[in-house]
Every structure is written in structure tokens, then in C-alpha cells.
Amino acid sequence: MEVLDDQSALLSNFEVFSILKAAKQSKKHSHQNVATIVYETSSYLEKTACSKQSEEAVTKFLEALRNFKLTKSEKLQLLNHRPTSHVELHFLIAESEERFGDEDLQKLLDIVESNLPE
């Protein structure tokens, strides 16, 4: 098997949480191990910001990021981690100090705060 595009199947925590909620409701787990994984992962994600996100909020957030030259994985990191400081942005965005000024980084933080629930 050959991987043609290693970033074509990236899922956000919100998407995974939505899939797991649907899986819990269907209760068609053929193995106890699958049920355990669904339960444990859902329990973890319920404690994160993704449990309060909606499809509309995620779409609005990604639209707001359109003017920034960010990779798919960087957008995903911002969505999943919901950074609140410049330091966190530096960890999530490669070469952020070279690519963005302080004003742009603050705009990114403002976009996160205004579009993604805590």
C-alpha cells in the first residue's frame, strides 16, 4: 500500500468526537475492545474544547483563517488546541516568528477567542 497524500485524512478533535458520539448511540461494537476505546476516547474529548464546538463554529473559524498562509496541519493544531498566548502559537505554527509579526499573531489569537468556545 502506498500513501499518496499524507495530509488528506486529517481529522479534528471535533470530527472524532462527533464520530464517536454516533458510534456510542449505535452500540454496534463487535468487540469489547472497540467499545472500550470509544468510551475512553469520548470521555477524554468531553473534557476538551471540542465538546463545545459546532460545525458552524468550525467552518466560521476556518473561513477567518483564510487570509493567513497556514498549512492544513497548522489550522488543525489551532482548532484542536485553542491557543491563548503567543507562546502557544510559536509551538503550533512552524517558524511563526519569521512568517508572522506580533500583530498577525494577536489577530490569530483574537480569531481563536471569537470563534471557538472555551
PDB file of C-alpha atoms in Angstrom:
ATOM      1  CA  MET A   1       0.000   0.000   0.000  1.00  0.00           C
ATOM      2  CA  GLU A   2       1.284   3.455  -0.909  1.00  0.00           C
ATOM      3  CA  VAL A   3       0.394   6.725   0.801  1.00  0.00           C
ATOM      4  CA  LEU A   4      -0.464   9.224  -1.927  1.00  0.00           C
ATOM      5  CA  ASP A   5      -1.252  12.240   0.254  1.00  0.00           C
ATOM      6  CA  ASP A   6      -0.294  12.043   3.915  1.00  0.00           C
ATOM      7  CA  GLN A   7      -2.465  15.039   4.862  1.00  0.00           C
ATOM      8  CA  SER A   8      -5.672  14.138   3.035  1.00  0.00           C
ATOM      9  CA  ALA A   9      -7.287  12.398   6.001  1.00  0.00           C
ATOM     10  CA  LEU A  10      -6.651  14.759   8.888  1.00  0.00           C
ATOM     11  CA  LEU A  11      -9.476  14.820  11.428  1.00  0.00           C
ATOM     12  CA  SER A  12     -10.042  17.429  14.075  1.00  0.00           C
ATOM     13  CA  ASN A  13     -10.914  16.511  17.633  1.00  0.00           C
ATOM     14  CA  PHE A  14     -14.412  17.848  16.923  1.00  0.00           C
ATOM     15  CA  GLU A  15     -14.827  15.442  13.992  1.00  0.00           C
ATOM     16  CA  VAL A  16     -13.533  12.488  16.001  1.00  0.00           C
ATOM     17  CA  PHE A  17     -15.815  13.395  18.905  1.00  0.00           C
ATOM     18  CA  SER A  18     -18.823  13.575  16.545  1.00  0.00           C
ATOM     19  CA  ILE A  19     -17.991  10.172  15.043  1.00  0.00           C
ATOM     20  CA  LEU A  20     -17.589   8.628  18.490  1.00  0.00           C
ATOM     21  CA  LYS A  21     -20.899  10.068  19.715  1.00  0.00           C
ATOM     22  CA  ALA A  22     -22.615   8.446  16.744  1.00  0.00           C
ATOM     23  CA  ALA A  23     -20.788   5.175  17.418  1.00  0.00           C
ATOM     24  CA  LYS A  24     -21.878   5.202  21.067  1.00  0.00           C
ATOM     25  CA  GLN A  25     -25.502   5.680  20.018  1.00  0.00           C
ATOM     26  CA  SER A  26     -25.435   2.831  17.504  1.00  0.00           C
ATOM     27  CA  LYS A  27     -23.910   0.378  20.021  1.00  0.00           C
ATOM     28  CA  LYS A  28     -22.910  -1.999  17.234  1.00  0.00           C
ATOM     29  CA  HIS A  29     -19.476  -2.860  18.592  1.00  0.00           C
ATOM     30  CA  SER A  30     -18.447  -6.354  17.643  1.00  0.00           C
ATOM     31  CA  HIS A  31     -15.620  -6.422  20.195  1.00  0.00           C
ATOM     32  CA  GLN A  32     -15.398  -5.266  23.774  1.00  0.00           C
ATOM     33  CA  ASN A  33     -12.070  -3.597  22.941  1.00  0.00           C
ATOM     34  CA  VAL A  34     -13.775  -1.292  20.427  1.00  0.00           C
ATOM     35  CA  ALA A  35     -16.402  -0.295  22.982  1.00  0.00           C
ATOM     36  CA  THR A  36     -13.652   0.473  25.495  1.00  0.00           C
ATOM     37  CA  ILE A  37     -11.738   2.610  23.025  1.00  0.00           C
ATOM     38  CA  VAL A  38     -14.892   4.521  22.063  1.00  0.00           C
ATOM     39  CA  TYR A  39     -15.758   5.086  25.725  1.00  0.00           C
ATOM     40  CA  GLU A  40     -12.272   6.142  26.848  1.00  0.00           C
ATOM     41  CA  THR A  41     -11.668   8.457  23.891  1.00  0.00           C
ATOM     42  CA  SER A  42     -15.115  10.032  24.208  1.00  0.00           C
ATOM     43  CA  SER A  43     -14.581  10.575  27.931  1.00  0.00           C
ATOM     44  CA  TYR A  44     -11.308  12.358  27.239  1.00  0.00           C
ATOM     45  CA  LEU A  45     -12.690  14.528  24.429  1.00  0.00           C
ATOM     46  CA  GLU A  46     -15.729  15.535  26.525  1.00  0.00           C
ATOM     47  CA  LYS A  47     -13.301  17.394  28.795  1.00  0.00           C
ATOM     48  CA  THR A  48     -11.788  19.412  25.946  1.00  0.00           C
ATOM     49  CA  ALA A  49     -12.993  22.431  23.978  1.00  0.00           C
ATOM     50  CA  CYS A  50     -14.121  20.252  21.057  1.00  0.00           C
ATOM     51  CA  SER A  51     -17.135  19.096  23.051  1.00  0.00           C
ATOM     52  CA  LYS A  52     -18.495  22.660  22.922  1.00  0.00           C
ATOM     53  CA  GLN A  53     -17.714  23.280  19.254  1.00  0.00           C
ATOM     54  CA  SER A  54     -20.249  23.110  16.458  1.00  0.00           C
ATOM     55  CA  GLU A  55     -19.889  22.522  12.742  1.00  0.00           C
ATOM     56  CA  GLU A  56     -20.850  26.152  12.116  1.00  0.00           C
ATOM     57  CA  ALA A  57     -18.215  27.454  14.561  1.00  0.00           C
ATOM     58  CA  VAL A  58     -15.506  25.316  12.965  1.00  0.00           C
ATOM     59  CA  THR A  59     -16.481  26.480   9.465  1.00  0.00           C
ATOM     60  CA  LYS A  60     -16.511  30.115  10.579  1.00  0.00           C
ATOM     61  CA  PHE A  61     -13.116  29.658  12.255  1.00  0.00           C
ATOM     62  CA  LEU A  62     -11.547  28.165   9.113  1.00  0.00           C
ATOM     63  CA  GLU A  63     -13.021  30.960   6.989  1.00  0.00           C
ATOM     64  CA  ALA A  64     -11.470  33.545   9.313  1.00  0.00           C
ATOM     65  CA  LEU A  65      -8.060  31.883   8.871  1.00  0.00           C
ATOM     66  CA  ARG A  66      -8.251  32.122   5.079  1.00  0.00           C
ATOM     67  CA  ASN A  67      -6.087  35.290   4.906  1.00  0.00           C
ATOM     68  CA  PHE A  68      -3.247  33.634   6.808  1.00  0.00           C
ATOM     69  CA  LYS A  69      -0.826  31.370   4.997  1.00  0.00           C
ATOM     70  CA  LEU A  70      -1.191  28.350   7.252  1.00  0.00           C
ATOM     71  CA  THR A  71      -0.862  24.686   6.364  1.00  0.00           C
ATOM     72  CA  LYS A  72      -3.702  22.231   6.909  1.00  0.00           C
ATOM     73  CA  SER A  73      -1.910  20.754   9.890  1.00  0.00           C
ATOM     74  CA  GLU A  74      -1.324  24.196  11.439  1.00  0.00           C
ATOM     75  CA  LYS A  75      -5.026  25.036  11.110  1.00  0.00           C
ATOM     76  CA  LEU A  76      -5.844  21.692  12.671  1.00  0.00           C
ATOM     77  CA  GLN A  77      -3.482  22.351  15.570  1.00  0.00           C
ATOM     78  CA  LEU A  78      -5.081  25.750  16.186  1.00  0.00           C
ATOM     79  CA  LEU A  79      -8.540  24.201  16.113  1.00  0.00           C
ATOM     80  CA  ASN A  80      -7.644  21.312  18.419  1.00  0.00           C
ATOM     81  CA  HIS A  81      -5.505  23.184  20.943  1.00  0.00           C
ATOM     82  CA  ARG A  82      -7.274  26.570  21.012  1.00  0.00           C
ATOM     83  CA  PRO A  83      -4.152  28.592  21.906  1.00  0.00           C
ATOM     84  CA  THR A  84      -4.475  31.607  24.200  1.00  0.00           C
ATOM     85  CA  SER A  85      -0.950  33.060  24.085  1.00  0.00           C
ATOM     86  CA  HIS A  86       1.832  33.923  21.674  1.00  0.00           C
ATOM     87  CA  VAL A  87       3.978  31.197  23.244  1.00  0.00           C
ATOM     88  CA  GLU A  88       1.408  28.551  22.359  1.00  0.00           C
ATOM     89  CA  LEU A  89       1.240  29.865  18.790  1.00  0.00           C
ATOM     90  CA  HIS A  90       5.012  29.521  18.478  1.00  0.00           C
ATOM     91  CA  PHE A  91       4.693  25.832  19.345  1.00  0.00           C
ATOM     92  CA  LEU A  92       1.828  25.215  16.914  1.00  0.00           C
ATOM     93  CA  ILE A  93       2.964  27.216  13.871  1.00  0.00           C
ATOM     94  CA  ALA A  94       6.288  26.399  12.252  1.00  0.00           C
ATOM     95  CA  GLU A  95       8.656  29.375  12.026  1.00  0.00           C
ATOM     96  CA  SER A  96       5.928  31.679  13.303  1.00  0.00           C
ATOM     97  CA  GLU A  97       8.355  34.445  14.229  1.00  0.00           C
ATOM     98  CA  GLU A  98       9.639  34.625  10.645  1.00  0.00           C
ATOM     99  CA  ARG A  99       6.247  34.217   8.966  1.00  0.00           C
ATOM    100  CA  PHE A 100       4.111  36.491  11.141  1.00  0.00           C
ATOM    101  CA  GLY A 101       4.548  39.692  13.084  1.00  0.00           C
ATOM    102  CA  ASP A 102       3.234  40.275  16.603  1.00  0.00           C
ATOM    103  CA  GLU A 103       0.150  41.983  15.199  1.00  0.00           C
ATOM    104  CA  ASP A 104      -0.688  38.969  13.000  1.00  0.00           C
ATOM    105  CA  LEU A 105      -0.185  36.576  15.907  1.00  0.00           C
ATOM    106  CA  GLN A 106      -2.541  38.669  18.022  1.00  0.00           C
ATOM    107  CA  LYS A 107      -5.092  38.578  15.180  1.00  0.00           C
ATOM    108  CA  LEU A 108      -4.834  34.781  15.186  1.00  0.00           C
ATOM    109  CA  LEU A 109      -5.462  34.684  18.930  1.00  0.00           C
ATOM    110  CA  ASP A 110      -8.438  37.020  18.505  1.00  0.00           C
ATOM    111  CA  ILE A 111      -9.861  34.739  15.798  1.00  0.00           C
ATOM    112  CA  VAL A 112      -9.486  31.717  18.080  1.00  0.00           C
ATOM    113  CA  GLU A 113     -11.130  33.514  21.000  1.00  0.00           C
ATOM    114  CA  SER A 114     -14.027  34.916  18.973  1.00  0.00           C
ATOM    115  CA  ASN A 115     -14.840  31.754  17.002  1.00  0.00           C
ATOM    116  CA  LEU A 116     -14.072  28.807  19.251  1.00  0.00           C
ATOM    117  CA  PRO A 117     -15.783  28.253  22.609  1.00  0.00           C
ATOM    118  CA  GLU A 118     -13.642  27.527  25.645  1.00  0.00           C
TER     119      GLU A 118
END
